[in-house]
Amino acid sequence: MKKSARVLLALACVLLFAAAAGAETLKIGFNIPLTGDIPKVGEESKFAAEMLKEDINAAGGLDVGGTKYQLEFIYEDNESKAESAVSAALKLIERDSVLAIVGPNSSKQAVPAGQVCDDNQTPMISPWSTNPDTTKDRPWVFRAAFLDPFQGPVAVDFAMEQFGAKKAAVLYALDNDYSKGLAEIFRDDFNAKNGAGAVVGFESYSSKDQDFSAQLTTILAAKPDFIFLPNNYNEVALIIKQAHDLGWKNPFMGADAWGNSELMALCGDNCKGQYFSTHYAAAGATGETKVFIDRYKEKYGYEPADVAALTWDATNLVLKAVQNTGGLSGKTRADRKAIRDAMAAIPEFPGITGNMKFDAEGDPIKCAVVVKISEQGEFVFTKSVCP
C-alpha cells in the first residue's frame, strides 16, 4: 500500500509539473524605483501589482480570446535614476521580451525611458508621471495620471481662493523634469492671473541637496503669501522643517509627489495643515477605491498612496488592452503592436483614481483632487477640480 501511495504521489507531481510547464504565460515588465531617493514609490507600485496578479492568477488567469494566461510580472529597479531607467527598459524589452511595460513613475525617469520604449515599439504606461514630455509625440507611450499643465493651474487657483494669495514663491529641483516643469507652469499661470512679478521668489536646488537655508532665506525676504513646493515627499519634509526653523509661518501648497505613505513619518507636525493637489484621497474613499485601500492595508500594513492606486489602474489598462486584442499570436513584436493599438482605442476607463478619457497623445482627461493634511496626519479630501 505504501509503495502504491508513493507511485500515485509521484504521478500526481508529474502531472502538475506538466500542466504548469504547458500553461500559457503573459509577461509584463515594471520599471520602478526599488532603491534610490524614492524607494517607497517602487515598493507601493510592486505591492499593488502583486495584489492584482495574485487575484487574476488565482482565478485561472487572464482570458484573452478564449485562452487563459498566467501573469508573469518582471520588476526592474531603476534606482530613481534616469540612466538606470533607460537600462531597465532595454533589459525588459530585449532580455525579457515583455509585451508591455508599466512605469517608470517619476517624470525624471519616465521621459527618457519613454523614448526607449517608443524607439523599440514596446507599449509603456506611466502610472504617476505628469510631465507632458513623457508621452508627447510618442505613440507607444501612455499614462494614468493627469498632466502638469492641468495640475499647475489647479494649485494656483486653490491658493488664490484658500489663502487669498497675491504673491507666491517657488522652490524646485532643477535637475528633476517633474519639479522644474511644474514650477515653470505654476509660475507662468500665477503671474498671468496676478500680474507680472507676482511670483516674488523662484529658487532652485540640486536633487542631492540637503540644506535649503540659502534659498529659503531669499524667499522669506521677498515676503510671499505662500510657498509652492512641486517636490518629492522626501525633499518636502526637509524643506518645510527648515522653513519653519527660519521663522516661516505662512502656508505651503504642494503637488502630487507629496502623496506618499512615508511623508508624515518624515515630516510629522511640520506638514499638518498643509494642502497639496493629487490623484485621489484615501481618507473618506468609497466604492471600488475603498475596497482597494482596505485590501492593501490589510495585506501590507499601511494605507496606499496615490502611486499604488495609479499602478493598479495602469496595470489594469494594459490587461484590458491585451484582452481587447481578441487573441495573441505568440510573436512578440506583432503582439506588442496589437496591444498598443488596443490601448489607443480604449475610449474610457473606470479607474479607482477616477474615470479617464484618453486624448490622441495617450493622456487621460481626468479630475484632480486637493487634500489637506489633518491633525491626525491623514490626507483628507478638500475639493475636486475637473477639466
Short mmCIF file of C-alpha atoms in Angstrom, two decimals:
data_model
loop_
_atom_site.label_atom_id
_atom_site.label_comp_id
_atom_site.label_asym_id
_atom_site.label_seq_id
_atom_site.Cartn_x
_atom_site.Cartn_y
_atom_site.Cartn_z
CA MET A 1 0.00 0.00 0.00
CA LYS A 2 2.84 2.36 0.87
CA LYS A 3 4.51 1.67 -2.47
CA SER A 4 1.25 2.31 -4.33
CA ALA A 5 0.75 5.58 -2.47
CA ARG A 6 4.26 6.72 -3.36
CA VAL A 7 3.66 5.85 -7.03
CA LEU A 8 0.39 7.78 -7.07
CA LEU A 9 2.00 10.80 -5.38
CA ALA A 10 4.86 10.77 -7.88
CA LEU A 11 2.41 10.55 -10.78
CA ALA A 12 0.39 13.45 -9.39
CA CYS A 13 3.54 15.58 -9.13
CA VAL A 14 4.49 14.75 -12.72
CA LEU A 15 1.02 15.72 -13.95
CA LEU A 16 1.07 19.01 -12.02
CA PHE A 17 4.52 19.86 -13.34
CA ALA A 18 3.43 19.07 -16.89
CA ALA A 19 0.33 21.23 -16.52
CA ALA A 20 2.39 24.13 -15.15
CA ALA A 21 5.01 23.75 -17.88
CA GLY A 22 2.33 23.81 -20.54
CA ALA A 23 0.47 26.81 -19.09
CA GLU A 24 0.36 29.94 -21.22
CA THR A 25 2.14 32.92 -19.61
CA LEU A 26 1.94 36.63 -20.32
CA LYS A 27 4.95 38.76 -19.36
CA ILE A 28 4.58 42.39 -18.28
CA GLY A 29 7.58 44.47 -17.17
CA PHE A 30 7.73 47.03 -14.36
CA ASN A 31 10.35 49.81 -14.45
CA ILE A 32 10.21 51.11 -10.87
CA PRO A 33 12.45 52.70 -8.17
CA LEU A 34 13.03 49.95 -5.61
CA THR A 35 16.16 51.73 -4.36
CA GLY A 36 17.49 55.30 -4.61
CA ASP A 37 15.79 58.51 -3.47
CA ILE A 38 12.15 57.34 -3.54
CA PRO A 39 12.10 53.57 -2.88
CA LYS A 40 8.66 53.71 -1.25
CA VAL A 41 7.24 54.67 -4.66
CA GLY A 42 8.66 51.47 -6.13
CA GLU A 43 7.51 49.38 -3.21
CA GLU A 44 3.92 50.62 -3.46
CA SER A 45 3.86 50.04 -7.22
CA LYS A 46 5.13 46.50 -6.78
CA PHE A 47 2.73 45.71 -3.93
CA ALA A 48 -0.29 46.93 -5.92
CA ALA A 49 0.81 44.96 -8.98
CA GLU A 50 1.39 41.80 -6.94
CA MET A 51 -2.07 42.06 -5.40
CA LEU A 52 -3.64 42.33 -8.85
CA LYS A 53 -1.53 39.49 -10.27
CA GLU A 54 -2.49 37.18 -7.43
CA ASP A 55 -6.19 37.93 -7.98
CA ILE A 56 -6.06 37.11 -11.67
CA ASN A 57 -3.80 34.05 -11.45
CA ALA A 58 -5.86 32.59 -8.59
CA ALA A 59 -8.95 32.90 -10.78
CA GLY A 60 -7.31 30.82 -13.51
CA GLY A 61 -5.51 33.58 -15.40
CA LEU A 62 -6.34 36.35 -17.86
CA ASP A 63 -8.79 35.33 -20.56
CA VAL A 64 -7.58 36.55 -23.95
CA GLY A 65 -9.66 35.37 -26.89
CA GLY A 66 -10.66 32.18 -25.07
CA THR A 67 -7.13 31.31 -23.88
CA LYS A 68 -6.18 31.67 -20.21
CA TYR A 69 -2.80 33.22 -19.45
CA GLN A 70 -0.98 33.18 -16.13
CA LEU A 71 0.54 36.60 -15.48
CA GLU A 72 4.29 36.93 -15.02
CA PHE A 73 5.39 40.32 -13.73
CA ILE A 74 9.09 41.18 -14.04
CA TYR A 75 10.36 44.00 -11.80
CA GLU A 76 13.43 46.03 -12.76
CA ASP A 77 14.87 48.56 -10.30
CA ASN A 78 15.62 51.91 -11.95
CA GLU A 79 17.29 53.19 -8.74
CA SER A 80 15.42 56.52 -9.10
CA LYS A 81 17.92 57.46 -11.84
CA ALA A 82 17.29 58.46 -15.45
CA GLU A 83 20.16 56.37 -16.85
CA SER A 84 19.08 53.32 -14.85
CA ALA A 85 15.52 53.70 -16.11
CA VAL A 86 16.85 53.53 -19.68
CA SER A 87 18.85 50.39 -18.87
CA ALA A 88 15.87 48.81 -17.13
CA ALA A 89 13.64 49.47 -20.14
CA LEU A 90 16.16 47.89 -22.51
CA LYS A 91 16.51 44.81 -20.28
CA LEU A 92 12.77 44.31 -20.15
CA ILE A 93 12.41 44.77 -23.91
CA GLU A 94 15.44 42.82 -25.16
CA ARG A 95 16.28 40.26 -22.47
CA ASP A 96 12.83 39.51 -21.03
CA SER A 97 10.72 40.09 -24.18
CA VAL A 98 7.86 41.61 -22.18
CA LEU A 99 4.73 42.60 -24.09
CA ALA A 100 4.34 45.94 -22.28
CA ILE A 101 5.97 47.98 -19.52
CA VAL A 102 4.36 49.72 -16.54
CA GLY A 103 6.48 52.64 -15.31
CA PRO A 104 8.65 54.50 -14.68
CA ASN A 105 6.69 56.63 -12.24
CA SER A 106 8.71 59.80 -11.76
CA SER A 107 8.98 62.02 -14.85
CA LYS A 108 12.74 62.22 -14.35
CA GLN A 109 12.89 58.54 -15.31
CA ALA A 110 9.72 58.29 -17.40
CA VAL A 111 10.77 60.86 -20.00
CA PRO A 112 14.00 59.09 -21.11
CA ALA A 113 12.54 55.58 -20.68
CA GLY A 114 9.55 56.62 -22.78
CA GLN A 115 11.89 57.44 -25.65
CA VAL A 116 13.43 53.96 -25.40
CA CYS A 117 10.03 52.25 -25.43
CA ASP A 118 8.82 54.35 -28.34
CA ASP A 119 12.00 53.68 -30.34
CA ASN A 120 11.68 49.94 -29.67
CA GLN A 121 7.93 49.85 -30.35
CA THR A 122 7.00 48.49 -26.94
CA PRO A 123 3.87 49.78 -25.17
CA MET A 124 4.62 51.70 -21.98
CA ILE A 125 2.29 53.29 -19.47
CA SER A 126 3.49 55.51 -16.64
CA PRO A 127 1.24 55.43 -13.58
CA TRP A 128 2.49 58.65 -11.96
CA SER A 129 4.41 60.83 -14.44
CA THR A 130 2.75 64.21 -15.06
CA ASN A 131 5.33 65.90 -17.33
CA PRO A 132 3.92 66.35 -20.88
CA ASP A 133 7.19 65.18 -22.49
CA THR A 134 6.67 61.61 -21.27
CA THR A 135 4.04 60.97 -23.95
CA LYS A 136 4.48 63.87 -26.37
CA ASP A 137 4.88 62.61 -29.96
CA ARG A 138 5.34 59.05 -28.65
CA PRO A 139 2.51 56.83 -29.92
CA TRP A 140 3.76 53.84 -27.89
CA VAL A 141 3.67 55.67 -24.54
CA PHE A 142 0.63 56.28 -22.31
CA ARG A 143 -0.04 57.39 -18.75
CA ALA A 144 -2.67 57.02 -15.99
CA ALA A 145 -2.05 60.43 -14.36
CA PHE A 146 -3.24 63.92 -15.25
CA LEU A 147 -0.71 66.37 -16.73
CA ASP A 148 1.15 69.25 -15.12
CA PRO A 149 -0.38 71.88 -17.46
CA PHE A 150 -3.64 70.95 -15.68
CA GLN A 151 -2.18 70.44 -12.19
CA GLY A 152 -0.29 73.75 -12.11
CA PRO A 153 -3.38 75.97 -12.54
CA VAL A 154 -5.26 73.78 -10.02
CA ALA A 155 -2.64 74.71 -7.41
CA VAL A 156 -2.70 78.39 -8.44
CA ASP A 157 -6.47 78.69 -8.25
CA PHE A 158 -6.70 76.86 -4.95
CA ALA A 159 -4.02 79.02 -3.32
CA MET A 160 -5.68 82.21 -4.51
CA GLU A 161 -9.04 81.02 -3.19
CA GLN A 162 -7.93 79.34 0.05
CA PHE A 163 -5.13 81.70 1.14
CA GLY A 164 -6.24 84.88 -0.64
CA ALA A 165 -2.76 84.81 -2.14
CA LYS A 166 -1.47 87.67 -4.29
CA LYS A 167 2.23 86.84 -4.05
CA ALA A 168 3.87 83.43 -4.30
CA ALA A 169 7.31 81.85 -4.13
CA VAL A 170 8.51 78.56 -5.61
CA LEU A 171 11.34 76.23 -4.59
CA TYR A 172 12.05 73.37 -7.01
CA ALA A 173 14.62 70.75 -8.03
CA LEU A 174 16.47 71.99 -11.11
CA ASP A 175 17.55 68.53 -12.32
CA ASN A 176 14.12 66.90 -11.97
CA ASP A 177 11.89 67.13 -15.09
CA TYR A 178 8.74 66.91 -12.99
CA SER A 179 9.72 69.52 -10.42
CA LYS A 180 11.20 72.02 -12.89
CA GLY A 181 8.39 71.67 -15.42
CA LEU A 182 5.62 72.06 -12.85
CA ALA A 183 7.40 75.01 -11.21
CA GLU A 184 7.54 76.85 -14.53
CA ILE A 185 3.89 76.11 -15.33
CA PHE A 186 2.84 77.34 -11.89
CA ARG A 187 4.96 80.50 -12.15
CA ASP A 188 3.57 81.46 -15.56
CA ASP A 189 -0.05 80.83 -14.55
CA PHE A 190 0.25 82.66 -11.22
CA ASN A 191 1.86 85.68 -12.90
CA ALA A 192 -0.80 85.66 -15.62
CA LYS A 193 -3.58 85.76 -13.02
CA ASN A 194 -1.97 88.16 -10.53
CA GLY A 195 0.26 90.36 -12.68
CA ALA A 196 3.89 90.25 -13.76
CA GLY A 197 6.19 89.75 -10.81
CA ALA A 198 3.54 88.18 -8.57
CA VAL A 199 5.90 85.22 -8.13
CA VAL A 200 8.36 87.07 -5.93
CA GLY A 201 10.75 84.16 -5.45
CA PHE A 202 11.74 81.41 -7.87
CA GLU A 203 14.57 79.39 -6.34
CA SER A 204 16.11 76.05 -7.33
CA TYR A 205 18.38 73.38 -5.87
CA SER A 206 20.07 70.13 -6.85
CA SER A 207 18.15 66.97 -6.00
CA LYS A 208 21.09 65.79 -3.87
CA ASP A 209 20.99 68.90 -1.66
CA GLN A 210 20.04 68.58 2.00
CA ASP A 211 20.45 72.20 3.08
CA PHE A 212 17.95 74.70 1.63
CA SER A 213 18.57 77.56 4.04
CA ALA A 214 20.11 79.92 1.46
CA GLN A 215 17.18 79.58 -0.95
CA LEU A 216 14.63 79.80 1.87
CA THR A 217 16.27 82.93 3.33
CA THR A 218 15.95 84.61 -0.07
CA ILE A 219 12.32 83.53 -0.36
CA LEU A 220 11.34 84.67 3.12
CA ALA A 221 12.92 88.10 2.48
CA ALA A 222 10.55 88.54 -0.51
CA LYS A 223 7.53 88.06 1.82
CA PRO A 224 5.30 85.79 -0.31
CA ASP A 225 1.83 84.80 0.89
CA PHE A 226 2.70 81.10 0.46
CA ILE A 227 5.39 78.82 -0.97
CA PHE A 228 4.69 76.32 -3.74
CA LEU A 229 6.71 73.08 -3.47
CA PRO A 230 6.47 70.80 -6.53
CA ASN A 231 8.91 68.36 -4.94
CA ASN A 232 9.24 64.70 -3.97
CA TYR A 233 7.97 63.81 -0.50
CA ASN A 234 11.44 63.17 0.97
CA GLU A 235 12.63 66.67 -0.03
CA VAL A 236 9.37 68.29 1.14
CA ALA A 237 9.94 67.05 4.68
CA LEU A 238 13.37 68.69 4.83
CA ILE A 239 12.29 71.95 3.19
CA ILE A 240 9.25 72.56 5.38
CA LYS A 241 11.14 71.88 8.62
CA GLN A 242 13.97 74.20 7.60
CA ALA A 243 11.50 76.93 6.61
CA HIS A 244 9.77 76.68 9.99
CA ASP A 245 13.16 76.82 11.73
CA LEU A 246 13.80 80.08 9.88
CA GLY A 247 10.51 81.50 11.18
CA TRP A 248 8.14 80.88 8.26
CA LYS A 249 4.53 80.74 9.48
CA ASN A 250 2.54 81.07 6.24
CA PRO A 251 1.19 78.08 4.29
CA PHE A 252 2.72 75.79 1.72
CA MET A 253 0.99 74.37 -1.34
CA GLY A 254 2.22 71.08 -2.74
CA ALA A 255 1.67 68.77 -5.69
CA ASP A 256 1.09 65.06 -6.27
CA ALA A 257 4.66 63.95 -5.44
CA TRP A 258 3.83 64.77 -1.80
CA GLY A 259 1.32 61.92 -1.73
CA ASN A 260 3.37 59.11 -0.24
CA SER A 261 2.78 56.95 2.81
CA GLU A 262 6.19 57.99 4.19
CA LEU A 263 5.55 61.74 4.07
CA MET A 264 4.18 62.03 7.60
CA ALA A 265 6.82 59.72 9.06
CA LEU A 266 9.45 62.09 7.66
CA CYS A 267 7.63 65.41 8.11
CA GLY A 268 5.45 64.94 11.20
CA ASP A 269 3.81 68.01 12.72
CA ASN A 270 5.54 70.30 10.22
CA CYS A 271 3.26 69.09 7.43
CA LYS A 272 -0.03 69.12 9.31
CA GLY A 273 -2.48 71.68 7.96
CA GLN A 274 -0.79 71.91 4.56
CA TYR A 275 -2.51 71.24 1.21
CA PHE A 276 -1.48 69.50 -1.99
CA SER A 277 -3.04 68.50 -5.30
CA THR A 278 -3.13 64.80 -6.06
CA HIS A 279 -4.91 61.95 -7.83
CA TYR A 280 -7.15 60.57 -5.11
CA ALA A 281 -7.93 60.99 -1.43
CA ALA A 282 -7.63 57.82 0.65
CA ALA A 283 -9.46 59.25 3.66
CA GLY A 284 -13.20 59.01 3.03
CA ALA A 285 -12.87 56.97 -0.18
CA THR A 286 -15.90 54.95 -1.32
CA GLY A 287 -16.77 52.14 -3.73
CA GLU A 288 -14.02 50.22 -5.52
CA THR A 289 -11.45 52.74 -4.32
CA LYS A 290 -12.24 51.93 -0.69
CA VAL A 291 -12.18 48.19 -1.45
CA PHE A 292 -8.67 48.58 -2.88
CA ILE A 293 -7.46 50.67 0.06
CA ASP A 294 -8.87 48.28 2.67
CA ARG A 295 -7.39 45.21 0.96
CA TYR A 296 -3.99 46.89 0.55
CA LYS A 297 -3.92 47.98 4.21
CA GLU A 298 -4.83 44.50 5.40
CA LYS A 299 -2.22 42.85 3.18
CA TYR A 300 0.70 45.24 3.59
CA GLY A 301 0.02 47.07 6.85
CA TYR A 302 -0.25 50.68 5.69
CA GLU A 303 -2.51 52.94 3.65
CA PRO A 304 -1.66 53.06 -0.06
CA ALA A 305 -0.62 56.38 -1.56
CA ASP A 306 -1.75 57.60 -4.97
CA VAL A 307 1.09 55.81 -6.80
CA ALA A 308 -0.22 52.42 -5.62
CA ALA A 309 -3.73 53.21 -6.83
CA LEU A 310 -2.39 54.60 -10.12
CA THR A 311 -0.29 51.46 -10.65
CA TRP A 312 -3.44 49.37 -10.11
CA ASP A 313 -5.21 51.44 -12.78
CA ALA A 314 -2.25 51.49 -15.19
CA THR A 315 -1.75 47.73 -14.98
CA ASN A 316 -5.46 47.11 -15.44
CA LEU A 317 -5.36 49.33 -18.53
CA VAL A 318 -2.59 47.17 -20.01
CA LEU A 319 -4.52 43.98 -19.25
CA LYS A 320 -7.70 45.47 -20.72
CA ALA A 321 -5.79 46.27 -23.91
CA VAL A 322 -4.39 42.73 -24.01
CA GLN A 323 -7.90 41.33 -23.76
CA ASN A 324 -9.17 43.76 -26.39
CA THR A 325 -6.70 42.38 -28.94
CA GLY A 326 -9.00 39.36 -29.17
CA GLY A 327 -6.07 36.97 -29.06
CA LEU A 328 -2.27 36.83 -29.04
CA SER A 329 -0.14 35.37 -31.83
CA GLY A 330 2.86 34.41 -29.70
CA LYS A 331 5.04 36.69 -31.84
CA THR A 332 6.38 39.39 -29.55
CA ARG A 333 6.62 42.30 -31.99
CA ALA A 334 3.19 41.61 -33.50
CA ASP A 335 1.58 41.25 -30.09
CA ARG A 336 3.18 44.47 -28.83
CA LYS A 337 1.70 46.30 -31.81
CA ALA A 338 -1.73 44.79 -31.21
CA ILE A 339 -1.61 45.82 -27.55
CA ARG A 340 -0.51 49.37 -28.41
CA ASP A 341 -3.36 49.72 -30.88
CA ALA A 342 -5.85 48.34 -28.37
CA MET A 343 -4.58 50.75 -25.69
CA ALA A 344 -5.01 53.71 -28.01
CA ALA A 345 -8.55 52.55 -28.82
CA ILE A 346 -9.79 52.44 -25.20
CA PRO A 347 -12.25 55.35 -25.17
CA GLU A 348 -12.88 55.49 -21.43
CA PHE A 349 -11.75 53.58 -18.35
CA PRO A 350 -13.37 53.49 -14.88
CA GLY A 351 -10.31 53.55 -12.63
CA ILE A 352 -10.11 53.66 -8.86
CA THR A 353 -8.38 57.05 -9.26
CA GLY A 354 -11.32 58.29 -11.33
CA ASN A 355 -12.85 57.87 -14.73
CA MET A 356 -10.49 58.57 -17.61
CA LYS A 357 -10.91 59.53 -21.24
CA PHE A 358 -7.81 59.42 -23.40
CA ASP A 359 -6.67 62.00 -25.91
CA ALA A 360 -4.56 61.49 -29.03
CA GLU A 361 -1.30 61.69 -27.02
CA GLY A 362 -2.31 58.80 -24.75
CA ASP A 363 -3.02 61.14 -21.84
CA PRO A 364 -6.13 60.72 -19.67
CA ILE A 365 -8.54 63.59 -19.21
CA LYS A 366 -9.48 63.24 -15.54
CA CYS A 367 -10.13 65.20 -12.38
CA ALA A 368 -7.63 66.22 -9.71
CA VAL A 369 -8.32 66.49 -6.01
CA VAL A 370 -6.88 68.80 -3.38
CA VAL A 371 -6.30 67.27 0.03
CA LYS A 372 -5.49 68.74 3.42
CA ILE A 373 -3.15 67.00 5.84
CA SER A 374 -5.20 66.66 9.02
CA GLU A 375 -4.03 66.81 12.63
CA GLN A 376 -4.12 63.00 12.54
CA GLY A 377 -1.78 63.01 9.55
CA GLU A 378 -4.44 61.83 7.09
CA PHE A 379 -4.83 63.16 3.55
CA VAL A 380 -8.39 64.45 3.70
CA PHE A 381 -10.42 65.35 0.60
CA THR A 382 -10.97 69.11 0.30
CA LYS A 383 -12.21 69.63 -3.25
CA SER A 384 -12.28 68.09 -6.72
CA VAL A 385 -11.23 70.01 -9.83
CA CYS A 386 -12.17 68.70 -13.26
CA PRO A 387 -11.06 69.83 -16.72
#
